[in-house]
């Protein structure tokens, strides 16, 4: 199939999506330079033409994967690969793209032949580190030690698509079912790492030691537990691993489910289980749901979405005990109320698994690293354990996209890549999906004391900004994807709008990004 168009159909310095039958082609133009790519983001299929372009960066409107406008290469996850690029031909004023003429990216020059990188952890950060090493030409040995008896998988899908039956188990694997074999990764599953000797450059596996030149510690986090009467009873679940989700999904069918915790994991699980459980009740310690990320008025609007789908809530409520005979049968609240429970899901936060680097960690278990994720010579700390510099300052972030960013950065640092994008130039971002609606959150706000909202909460089409020292440092929203993608780029560039300007009334952040 052939796409034909005129150069003037694409704005200079911009991009445009063309439809060709059932396919979509994204075309970028910079003066006389015109390039063509697959228009659908390889992460979740969003039309990239509905996103934003910022210089050489093409930003996906949904989950903010970012690609290079010159060659389609991956700049920012959660996509795991770049875009297919097609050859563009010129005939006078007309341009054409043949979809069977793909431009293959040049193979990277092999490097680090006699090098060994050990990755401790098989989650998002560890996976992305291994993938980036191989994509960048790393020819040495890569060993991945995973505590789970499973190859790396998309953990975000557990509480979203998998529990709700929309994403089967065989579609969870990151990189495909044969990823480790295809990329020559020595993946060891079900492995417990007992120690790390930084001076000897050895990882200890019980009776075995494994030498390394560099080690990437990506050990993740462990869910918090309750310390109340009845905490030992059966029928209580966490949602951290595939095994957790598999057991919970089967157990919740037709049952009265009580979720303790009113933040993202608990609410995503409530959304997913609402169709299969007999009832779903969420108990939250705060006065409104998602209280650390959004203001009460936004929380109320999203809670109404849940309530319209049958989810019940007990908020500003403290759990004092779990009651039952051998297994949980009721959750007791400080108010004296008792909530019937056939099973209980605990969504009360996590603590970082920083034991291998405990001498480097702070009193909260976070391991300080530099902008390239180095915690010590030859030792990288990534993911949930890392206290990382960002454009908004140093922070430990537990979100999926940030973990992927950190894995990519650590690998690029090992490769001494000319394309290294250090973490202090990156912006935190996450998303949550509940009852078919997506809330996206850009940046980070320590406080919600100073905020302003654009849009309509009743229609769930809004952006809520949070300010610090008169500048926007975070924005969350629904239904305004292009502007949120633009806001991330503005934060990255140090051009975020001020509180006074935002309060004057809504304007296009995408236009602001273009300099208009």
JSON list of C-alpha atoms in Angstrom, two decimals, residues 158-159 163 223-226 234-241 244-245 247-249 251-252 256-273 280-284 319 322 328 331 340-349:
[
{"chain": "A", "resi": 158, "resn": "UNK", "atom": "CA", "xyz": [-2.47, -7.45, 37.44]},
{"chain": "A", "resi": 159, "resn": "UNK", "atom": "CA", "xyz": [-4.81, -4.99, 39.16]},
{"chain": "A", "resi": 163, "resn": "UNK", "atom": "CA", "xyz": [-8.13, -9.37, 37.61]},
{"chain": "A", "resi": 223, "resn": "UNK", "atom": "CA", "xyz": [3.62, -5.13, 50.82]},
{"chain": "A", "resi": 224, "resn": "UNK", "atom": "CA", "xyz": [2.90, -3.83, 54.31]},
{"chain": "A", "resi": 225, "resn": "UNK", "atom": "CA", "xyz": [0.90, -6.01, 56.69]},
{"chain": "A", "resi": 226, "resn": "UNK", "atom": "CA", "xyz": [-1.56, -5.23, 59.46]},
{"chain": "A", "resi": 234, "resn": "UNK", "atom": "CA", "xyz": [-6.48, -16.88, 56.51]},
{"chain": "A", "resi": 235, "resn": "UNK", "atom": "CA", "xyz": [-8.38, -15.32, 53.65]},
{"chain": "A", "resi": 236, "resn": "UNK", "atom": "CA", "xyz": [-6.23, -12.18, 53.56]},
{"chain": "A", "resi": 237, "resn": "UNK", "atom": "CA", "xyz": [-4.38, -11.31, 50.38]},
{"chain": "A", "resi": 238, "resn": "UNK", "atom": "CA", "xyz": [-1.85, -8.91, 48.91]},
{"chain": "A", "resi": 239, "resn": "UNK", "atom": "CA", "xyz": [-1.62, -7.94, 45.26]},
{"chain": "A", "resi": 240, "resn": "UNK", "atom": "CA", "xyz": [2.05, -7.68, 44.36]},
{"chain": "A", "resi": 241, "resn": "UNK", "atom": "CA", "xyz": [2.93, -10.73, 42.28]},
{"chain": "A", "resi": 244, "resn": "UNK", "atom": "CA", "xyz": [-1.05, -13.12, 44.36]},
{"chain": "A", "resi": 245, "resn": "UNK", "atom": "CA", "xyz": [-3.31, -12.04, 41.49]},
{"chain": "A", "resi": 247, "resn": "UNK", "atom": "CA", "xyz": [-5.05, -16.73, 43.77]},
{"chain": "A", "resi": 248, "resn": "UNK", "atom": "CA", "xyz": [-7.09, -13.59, 44.42]},
{"chain": "A", "resi": 249, "resn": "UNK", "atom": "CA", "xyz": [-8.89, -13.77, 41.08]},
{"chain": "A", "resi": 251, "resn": "UNK", "atom": "CA", "xyz": [-10.97, -16.69, 45.38]},
{"chain": "A", "resi": 252, "resn": "UNK", "atom": "CA", "xyz": [-13.00, -13.53, 44.77]},
{"chain": "A", "resi": 256, "resn": "UNK", "atom": "CA", "xyz": [-17.89, -10.43, 49.56]},
{"chain": "A", "resi": 257, "resn": "UNK", "atom": "CA", "xyz": [-14.55, -8.67, 49.09]},
{"chain": "A", "resi": 258, "resn": "UNK", "atom": "CA", "xyz": [-13.25, -6.07, 51.51]},
{"chain": "A", "resi": 259, "resn": "UNK", "atom": "CA", "xyz": [-10.30, -3.96, 50.39]},
{"chain": "A", "resi": 260, "resn": "UNK", "atom": "CA", "xyz": [-8.33, -2.17, 53.09]},
{"chain": "A", "resi": 261, "resn": "UNK", "atom": "CA", "xyz": [-6.66, 0.83, 51.50]},
{"chain": "A", "resi": 262, "resn": "UNK", "atom": "CA", "xyz": [-8.14, 3.55, 49.29]},
{"chain": "A", "resi": 263, "resn": "UNK", "atom": "CA", "xyz": [-5.19, 4.35, 47.07]},
{"chain": "A", "resi": 264, "resn": "UNK", "atom": "CA", "xyz": [-4.41, 3.18, 43.55]},
{"chain": "A", "resi": 265, "resn": "UNK", "atom": "CA", "xyz": [-3.87, -0.58, 43.94]},
{"chain": "A", "resi": 266, "resn": "UNK", "atom": "CA", "xyz": [-6.94, -0.99, 46.11]},
{"chain": "A", "resi": 267, "resn": "UNK", "atom": "CA", "xyz": [-9.14, 1.07, 43.80]},
{"chain": "A", "resi": 268, "resn": "UNK", "atom": "CA", "xyz": [-7.90, -0.65, 40.64]},
{"chain": "A", "resi": 269, "resn": "UNK", "atom": "CA", "xyz": [-8.63, -3.99, 42.27]},
{"chain": "A", "resi": 270, "resn": "UNK", "atom": "CA", "xyz": [-12.08, -2.75, 43.30]},
{"chain": "A", "resi": 271, "resn": "UNK", "atom": "CA", "xyz": [-12.77, -1.75, 39.71]},
{"chain": "A", "resi": 272, "resn": "UNK", "atom": "CA", "xyz": [-11.60, -5.11, 38.35]},
{"chain": "A", "resi": 273, "resn": "UNK", "atom": "CA", "xyz": [-13.42, -7.27, 40.91]},
{"chain": "A", "resi": 280, "resn": "UNK", "atom": "CA", "xyz": [-16.77, -4.96, 46.96]},
{"chain": "A", "resi": 281, "resn": "UNK", "atom": "CA", "xyz": [-16.22, -2.65, 49.91]},
{"chain": "A", "resi": 282, "resn": "UNK", "atom": "CA", "xyz": [-13.26, -0.28, 50.24]},
{"chain": "A", "resi": 283, "resn": "UNK", "atom": "CA", "xyz": [-12.10, 0.88, 53.67]},
{"chain": "A", "resi": 284, "resn": "UNK", "atom": "CA", "xyz": [-9.89, 3.97, 53.74]},
{"chain": "A", "resi": 319, "resn": "UNK", "atom": "CA", "xyz": [-9.51, -1.03, 61.10]},
{"chain": "A", "resi": 322, "resn": "UNK", "atom": "CA", "xyz": [-10.11, -8.98, 61.65]},
{"chain": "A", "resi": 328, "resn": "UNK", "atom": "CA", "xyz": [-11.37, -13.72, 57.86]},
{"chain": "A", "resi": 331, "resn": "UNK", "atom": "CA", "xyz": [-13.47, -6.44, 59.36]},
{"chain": "A", "resi": 340, "resn": "UNK", "atom": "CA", "xyz": [-18.78, -8.74, 56.32]},
{"chain": "A", "resi": 341, "resn": "UNK", "atom": "CA", "xyz": [-15.82, -10.21, 54.45]},
{"chain": "A", "resi": 342, "resn": "UNK", "atom": "CA", "xyz": [-15.35, -13.53, 52.71]},
{"chain": "A", "resi": 343, "resn": "UNK", "atom": "CA", "xyz": [-11.87, -12.35, 51.82]},
{"chain": "A", "resi": 344, "resn": "UNK", "atom": "CA", "xyz": [-9.74, -9.29, 52.55]},
{"chain": "A", "resi": 345, "resn": "UNK", "atom": "CA", "xyz": [-7.32, -7.56, 50.18]},
{"chain": "A", "resi": 346, "resn": "UNK", "atom": "CA", "xyz": [-4.63, -5.44, 51.83]},
{"chain": "A", "resi": 347, "resn": "UNK", "atom": "CA", "xyz": [-3.58, -2.38, 49.84]},
{"chain": "A", "resi": 348, "resn": "UNK", "atom": "CA", "xyz": [-1.76, -0.42, 52.55]},
{"chain": "A", "resi": 349, "resn": "UNK", "atom": "CA", "xyz": [1.51, 0.42, 50.88]}
]
